[in-house]
XYZ file of C-alpha atoms in Angstrom:
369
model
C 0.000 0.000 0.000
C 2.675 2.259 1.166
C 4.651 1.342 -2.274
C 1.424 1.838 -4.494
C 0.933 5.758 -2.569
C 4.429 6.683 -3.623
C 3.995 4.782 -7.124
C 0.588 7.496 -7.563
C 2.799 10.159 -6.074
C 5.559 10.092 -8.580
C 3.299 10.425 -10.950
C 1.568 13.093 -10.287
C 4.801 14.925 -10.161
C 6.056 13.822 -13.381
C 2.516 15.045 -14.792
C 3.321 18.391 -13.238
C 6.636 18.535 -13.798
C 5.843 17.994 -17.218
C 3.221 20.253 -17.820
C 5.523 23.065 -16.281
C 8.230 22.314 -18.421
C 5.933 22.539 -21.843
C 4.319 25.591 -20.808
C 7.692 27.142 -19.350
C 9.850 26.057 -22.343
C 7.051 27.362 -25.046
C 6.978 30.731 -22.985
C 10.871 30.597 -22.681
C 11.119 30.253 -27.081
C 9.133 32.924 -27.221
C 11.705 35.605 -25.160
C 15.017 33.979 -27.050
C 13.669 32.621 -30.444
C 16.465 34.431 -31.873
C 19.247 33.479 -29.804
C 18.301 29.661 -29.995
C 16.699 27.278 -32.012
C 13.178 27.782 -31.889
C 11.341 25.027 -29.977
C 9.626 22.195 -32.016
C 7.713 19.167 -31.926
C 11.232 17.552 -31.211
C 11.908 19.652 -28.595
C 8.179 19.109 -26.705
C 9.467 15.681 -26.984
C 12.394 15.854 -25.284
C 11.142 18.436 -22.066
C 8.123 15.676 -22.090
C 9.839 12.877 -22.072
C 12.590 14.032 -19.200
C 9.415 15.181 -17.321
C 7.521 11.684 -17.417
C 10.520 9.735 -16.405
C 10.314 10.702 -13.251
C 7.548 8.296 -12.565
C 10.106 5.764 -11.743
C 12.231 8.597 -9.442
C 12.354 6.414 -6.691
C 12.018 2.940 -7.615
C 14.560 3.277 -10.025
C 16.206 6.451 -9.602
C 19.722 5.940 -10.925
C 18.229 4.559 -14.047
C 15.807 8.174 -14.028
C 18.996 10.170 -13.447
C 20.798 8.672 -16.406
C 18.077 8.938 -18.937
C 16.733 12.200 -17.624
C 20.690 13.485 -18.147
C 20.521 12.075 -21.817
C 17.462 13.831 -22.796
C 18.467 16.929 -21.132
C 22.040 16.888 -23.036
C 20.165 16.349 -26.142
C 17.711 19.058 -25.715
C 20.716 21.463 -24.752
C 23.071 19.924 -27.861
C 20.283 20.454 -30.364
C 20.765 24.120 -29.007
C 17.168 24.591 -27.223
C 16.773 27.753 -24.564
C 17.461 26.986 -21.733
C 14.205 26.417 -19.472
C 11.846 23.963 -16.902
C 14.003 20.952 -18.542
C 15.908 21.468 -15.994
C 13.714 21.378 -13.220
C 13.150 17.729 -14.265
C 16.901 16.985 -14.119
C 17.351 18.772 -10.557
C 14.571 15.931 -9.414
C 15.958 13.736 -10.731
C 19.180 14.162 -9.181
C 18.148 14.870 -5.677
C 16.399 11.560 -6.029
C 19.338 9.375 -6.904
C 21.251 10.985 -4.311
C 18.248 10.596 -1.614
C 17.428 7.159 -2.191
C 20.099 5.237 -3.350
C 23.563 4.795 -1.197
C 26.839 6.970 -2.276
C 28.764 3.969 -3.441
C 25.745 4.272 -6.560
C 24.261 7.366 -6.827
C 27.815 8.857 -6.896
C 29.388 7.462 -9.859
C 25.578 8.320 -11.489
C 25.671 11.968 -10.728
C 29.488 11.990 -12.303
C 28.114 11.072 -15.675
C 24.837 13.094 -15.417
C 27.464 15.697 -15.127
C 29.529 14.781 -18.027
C 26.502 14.451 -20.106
C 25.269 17.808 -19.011
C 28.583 19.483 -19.698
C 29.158 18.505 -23.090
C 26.383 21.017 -24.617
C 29.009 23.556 -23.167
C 32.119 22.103 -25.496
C 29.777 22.118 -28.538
C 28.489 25.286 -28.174
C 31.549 27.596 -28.995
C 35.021 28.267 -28.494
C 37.292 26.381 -25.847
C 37.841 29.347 -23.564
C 33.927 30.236 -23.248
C 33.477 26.641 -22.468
C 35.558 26.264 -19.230
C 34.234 29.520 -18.091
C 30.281 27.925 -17.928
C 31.995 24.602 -16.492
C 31.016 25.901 -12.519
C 27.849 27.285 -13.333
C 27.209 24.287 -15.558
C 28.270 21.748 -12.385
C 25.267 23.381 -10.052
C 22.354 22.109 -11.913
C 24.318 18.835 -10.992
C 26.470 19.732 -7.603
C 23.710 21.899 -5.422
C 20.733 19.141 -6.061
C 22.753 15.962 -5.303
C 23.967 18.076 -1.762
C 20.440 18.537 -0.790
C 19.636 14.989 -0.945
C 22.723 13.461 0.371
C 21.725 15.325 3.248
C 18.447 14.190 3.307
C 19.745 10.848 3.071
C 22.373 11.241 6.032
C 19.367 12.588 8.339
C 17.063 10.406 7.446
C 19.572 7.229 8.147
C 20.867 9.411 11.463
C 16.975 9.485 12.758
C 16.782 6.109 11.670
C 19.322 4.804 13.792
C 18.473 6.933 16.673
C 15.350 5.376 16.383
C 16.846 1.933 16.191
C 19.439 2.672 19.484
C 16.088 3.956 21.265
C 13.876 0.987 20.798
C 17.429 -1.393 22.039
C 17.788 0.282 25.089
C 14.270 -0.489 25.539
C 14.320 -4.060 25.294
C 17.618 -4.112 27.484
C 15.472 -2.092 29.890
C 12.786 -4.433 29.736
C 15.090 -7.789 29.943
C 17.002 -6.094 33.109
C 13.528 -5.479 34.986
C 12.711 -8.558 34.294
C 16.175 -10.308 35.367
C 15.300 -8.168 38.395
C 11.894 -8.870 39.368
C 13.106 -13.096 38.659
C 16.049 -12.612 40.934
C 14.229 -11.204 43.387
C 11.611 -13.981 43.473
C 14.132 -16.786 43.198
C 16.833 -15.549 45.352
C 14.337 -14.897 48.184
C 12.112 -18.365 47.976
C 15.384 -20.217 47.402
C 17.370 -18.134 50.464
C 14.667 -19.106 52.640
C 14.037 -22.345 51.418
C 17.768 -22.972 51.980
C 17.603 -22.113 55.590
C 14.616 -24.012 56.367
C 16.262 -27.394 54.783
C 19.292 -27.441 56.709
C 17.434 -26.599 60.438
C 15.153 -30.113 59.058
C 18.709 -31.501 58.406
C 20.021 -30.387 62.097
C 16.784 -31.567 64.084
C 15.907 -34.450 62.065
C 17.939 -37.310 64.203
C 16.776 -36.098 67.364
C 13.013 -33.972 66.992
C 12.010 -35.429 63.999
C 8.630 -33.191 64.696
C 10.530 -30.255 64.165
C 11.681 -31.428 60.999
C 8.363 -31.414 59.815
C 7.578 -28.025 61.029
C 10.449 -26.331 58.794
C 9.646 -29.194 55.764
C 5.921 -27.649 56.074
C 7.363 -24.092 55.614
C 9.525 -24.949 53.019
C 6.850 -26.501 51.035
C 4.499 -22.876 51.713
C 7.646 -21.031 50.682
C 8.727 -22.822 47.570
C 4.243 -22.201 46.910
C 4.513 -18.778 46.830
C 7.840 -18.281 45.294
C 6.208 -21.026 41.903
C 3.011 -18.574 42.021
C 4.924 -14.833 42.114
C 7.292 -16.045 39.500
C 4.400 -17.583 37.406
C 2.662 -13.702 37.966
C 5.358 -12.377 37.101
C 5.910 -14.527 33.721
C 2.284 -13.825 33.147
C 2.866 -10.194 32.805
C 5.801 -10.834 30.500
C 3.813 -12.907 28.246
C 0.872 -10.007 28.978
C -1.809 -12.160 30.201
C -3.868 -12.357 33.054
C -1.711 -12.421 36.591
C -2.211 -15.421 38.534
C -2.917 -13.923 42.342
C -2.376 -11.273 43.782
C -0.049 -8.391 42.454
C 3.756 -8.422 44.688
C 3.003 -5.232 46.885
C 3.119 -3.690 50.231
C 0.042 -5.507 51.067
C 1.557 -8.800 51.288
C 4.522 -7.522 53.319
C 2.703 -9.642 56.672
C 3.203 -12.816 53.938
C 6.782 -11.974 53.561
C 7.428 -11.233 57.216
C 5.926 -14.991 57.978
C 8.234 -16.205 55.600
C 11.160 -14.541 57.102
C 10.366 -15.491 60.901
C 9.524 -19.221 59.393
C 13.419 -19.307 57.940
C 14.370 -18.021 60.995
C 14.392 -14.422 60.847
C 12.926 -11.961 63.198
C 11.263 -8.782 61.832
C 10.280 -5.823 63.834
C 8.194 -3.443 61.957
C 7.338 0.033 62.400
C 4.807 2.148 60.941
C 4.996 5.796 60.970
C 2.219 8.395 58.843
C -1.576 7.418 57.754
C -0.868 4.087 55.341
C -2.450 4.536 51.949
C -2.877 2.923 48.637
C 0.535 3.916 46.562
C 0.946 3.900 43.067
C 1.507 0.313 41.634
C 5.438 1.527 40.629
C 6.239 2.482 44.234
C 4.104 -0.263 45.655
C 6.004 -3.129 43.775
C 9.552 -1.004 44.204
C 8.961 -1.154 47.670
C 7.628 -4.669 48.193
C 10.678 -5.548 46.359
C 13.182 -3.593 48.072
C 11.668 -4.674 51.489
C 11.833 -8.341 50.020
C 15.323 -7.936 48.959
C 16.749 -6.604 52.188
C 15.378 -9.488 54.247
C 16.801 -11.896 52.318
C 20.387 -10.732 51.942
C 19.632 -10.694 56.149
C 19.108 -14.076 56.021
C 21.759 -14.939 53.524
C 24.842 -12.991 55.162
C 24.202 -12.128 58.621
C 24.917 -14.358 61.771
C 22.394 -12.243 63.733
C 18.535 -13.255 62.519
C 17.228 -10.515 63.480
C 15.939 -6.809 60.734
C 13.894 -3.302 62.194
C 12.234 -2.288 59.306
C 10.443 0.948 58.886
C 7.809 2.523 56.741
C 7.285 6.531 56.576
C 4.514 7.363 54.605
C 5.475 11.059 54.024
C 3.385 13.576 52.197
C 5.044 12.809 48.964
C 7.115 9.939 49.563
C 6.945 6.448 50.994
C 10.505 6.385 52.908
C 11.829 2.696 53.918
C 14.429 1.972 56.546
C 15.761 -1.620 57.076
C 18.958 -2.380 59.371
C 20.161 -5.016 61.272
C 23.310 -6.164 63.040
C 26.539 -6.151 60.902
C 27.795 -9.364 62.257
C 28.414 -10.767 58.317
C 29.384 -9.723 55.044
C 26.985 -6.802 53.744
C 26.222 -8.715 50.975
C 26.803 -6.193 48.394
C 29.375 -8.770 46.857
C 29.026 -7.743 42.907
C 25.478 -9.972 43.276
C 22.305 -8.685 41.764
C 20.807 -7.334 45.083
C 21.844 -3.995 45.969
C 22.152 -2.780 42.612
C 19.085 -4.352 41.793
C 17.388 -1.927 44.256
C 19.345 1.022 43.700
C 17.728 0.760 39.954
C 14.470 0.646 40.893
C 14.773 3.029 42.702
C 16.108 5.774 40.276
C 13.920 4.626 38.037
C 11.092 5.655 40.105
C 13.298 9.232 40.750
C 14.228 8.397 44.073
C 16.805 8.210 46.566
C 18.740 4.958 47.963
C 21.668 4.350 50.166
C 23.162 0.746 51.511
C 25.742 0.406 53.762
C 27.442 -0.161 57.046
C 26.248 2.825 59.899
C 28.614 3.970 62.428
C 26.894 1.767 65.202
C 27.790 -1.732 63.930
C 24.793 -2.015 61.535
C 24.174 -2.490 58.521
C 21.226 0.283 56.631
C 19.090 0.110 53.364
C 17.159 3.189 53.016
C 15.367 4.013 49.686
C 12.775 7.264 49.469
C 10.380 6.507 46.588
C 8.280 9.685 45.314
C 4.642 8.732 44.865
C 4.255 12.095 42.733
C 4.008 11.611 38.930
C 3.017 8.169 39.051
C 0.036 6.562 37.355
């Protein structure tokens, strides 16, 4: 369809084109009949025919430029006025230079040139010859400029386009790495730490055993359905249960004190519904933190706190630095710190001067659908 719109196009410009150059080359004979041969049925011909080619301007522009340059030579050789013929040939040569790559539309212009220039040679003396050479070369030189540049700005917004729409899918494939790491690494952390206190009681309190196998098998449950959600959203169909948010944070404490980690929560400001960016960005960051607890430090134990400011949910989480910080090149902490500025907001992680260690992330809830 697209094709068939610029076939119609290109036609209706040659029609014009043509018309002009009739009308304009009649009017022209009529100033300078007696400086140049007067225009004829020959002539018509040849400012017709150079007008009409241009149907095929951009399918097959370097074979328009080529022919378009004979008939214009001719009409100039048989010693025509100068006139619209022209016109035709400037088309034509933007068009081989807009739509077909230097490595063809160069070599093309060169002999459009050649053929233009050879009226000049034939016309007179030697010396008057190389004198209309430059002027000559811009019915060539000017139009093939024009749409080189075209060309270069078109390809440049092309590309920019192309770059755009990249960083877009890396975007999309690192928030999704993301959002599966964070699933995984916190059903498997916990899952982890459940196994090996069923290992350690097993021998002796076998009942025990099946307290932490129980709570393995809700924990490996909910880590299968929030990955399946969040697949689902990949694949943009329906979710399957609820959406990961703030709500579920008394599901992810369980979880936590069930793998052997005690969570102290504190509440500060009126709790309201967030925005589902900042909701999910804090779930996850909440989510995150507890697990790299669990995974790096000897003392089970996490004060987390929620500020719902004016404009801002603020969260807090420390605990005591008796581990590694776990900010060991994993996924984790840079994994928040992304969200985060995604979302415009600010996020620190690190040891505090009292022997713990603090993740605190402010996430605007301005601007947010």
């Amino acid at each position: 369809m697209r094709g068939m719109k610029s076939l119609i196009g290109d036609a209706v410009l040659a029609v014009l084109v043509t018309l002009v150059g009739i009308v304009g080359t009649l009017g022209a004979d009529r100033w300078t009949a007696a400086a140049h041969r007067p225009v004829d049925a020959i002539g018509v011909g040849l400012v017709a025919a150079t007008g009409l080619v241009l149907v095929l301007r951009r399918r097959q522009p370097v074979a328009t430029l080529l022919v378009a340059a004979a008939l214009t030579s001719t009409y100039l050789v048989l010693g025509y006025t100068y006139g619209p013929i022209l016109l035709a040939l400037l088309i034509a040569v933007y068009s081989a230079a807009r739509h077909r790559p230097p490595a063809a539309s160069v070599p093309t212009a060169f002999a459009a040139l050649l053929m233009l220039l050879v009226h000049i040679f034939t016309s007179g003396g030697t010396l008057p010859g190389l004198f209309g050479v430059i002027p000559g070369s811009a019915w060539v030189v000017v139009p093939f400029a024009v749409g080189l540049a075209v060309r270069l700005q078109r390809e440049a917004a092309a590309r920019a386009r192309a770059e755009t729409l990249r960083q877009r899918v890396d975007d999309e494939r690192l928030r999704i790495a993301q959002e599966v790491h964070d699933v995984v690494g916190h059903g498997l952390a916990a899952i982890k730490m459940q196994a090996d206190v069923a290992l350690h009681v097993l021998p002796k309190k076998p009942e025990q055993a099946e307290v932490a196998l129980e709570a393995i098998s809700r924990t490996s449950s909910d880590a299968l359905e929030e990955l399946r959600a969040t697949l689902a959203v990949v694949r943009r169909t329906a979710t399957q249960g609820p959406a990961p948010g703030l709500a579920r944070l008394d599901d992810l404490r369980k979880r936590m004190r069930e793998a052997g980690v005690q969570v102290q929560l504190t509440t500060t400001g009126e709790p309201r519904d967030l925005p589902a960016p900042v909701d999910l960005t804090g779930y996850r960051i909440l989510q995150e933190s507890l697990t790299n607890v669990l995974r790096h430090s000897g003392d089970k134990r996490a004060s987390v706190t929620l500020d719902y400011a004016a404009d801002a949910l603020v969260i807090t989480v420390t605990n005591p630095l008796t581990g590694s910080p776990g900010d060991g090149g994993g996924l984790g902490v840079p994994g928040m710190r992304q969200r985060v500025a995604a979302l415009g907001g600010e996020f620190t992680a690190g040891p505090t001067g009292d022997g713990r260690f603090e993740v605190h992330a402010r996430l605007p809830t301005e601007g947010h659908p």
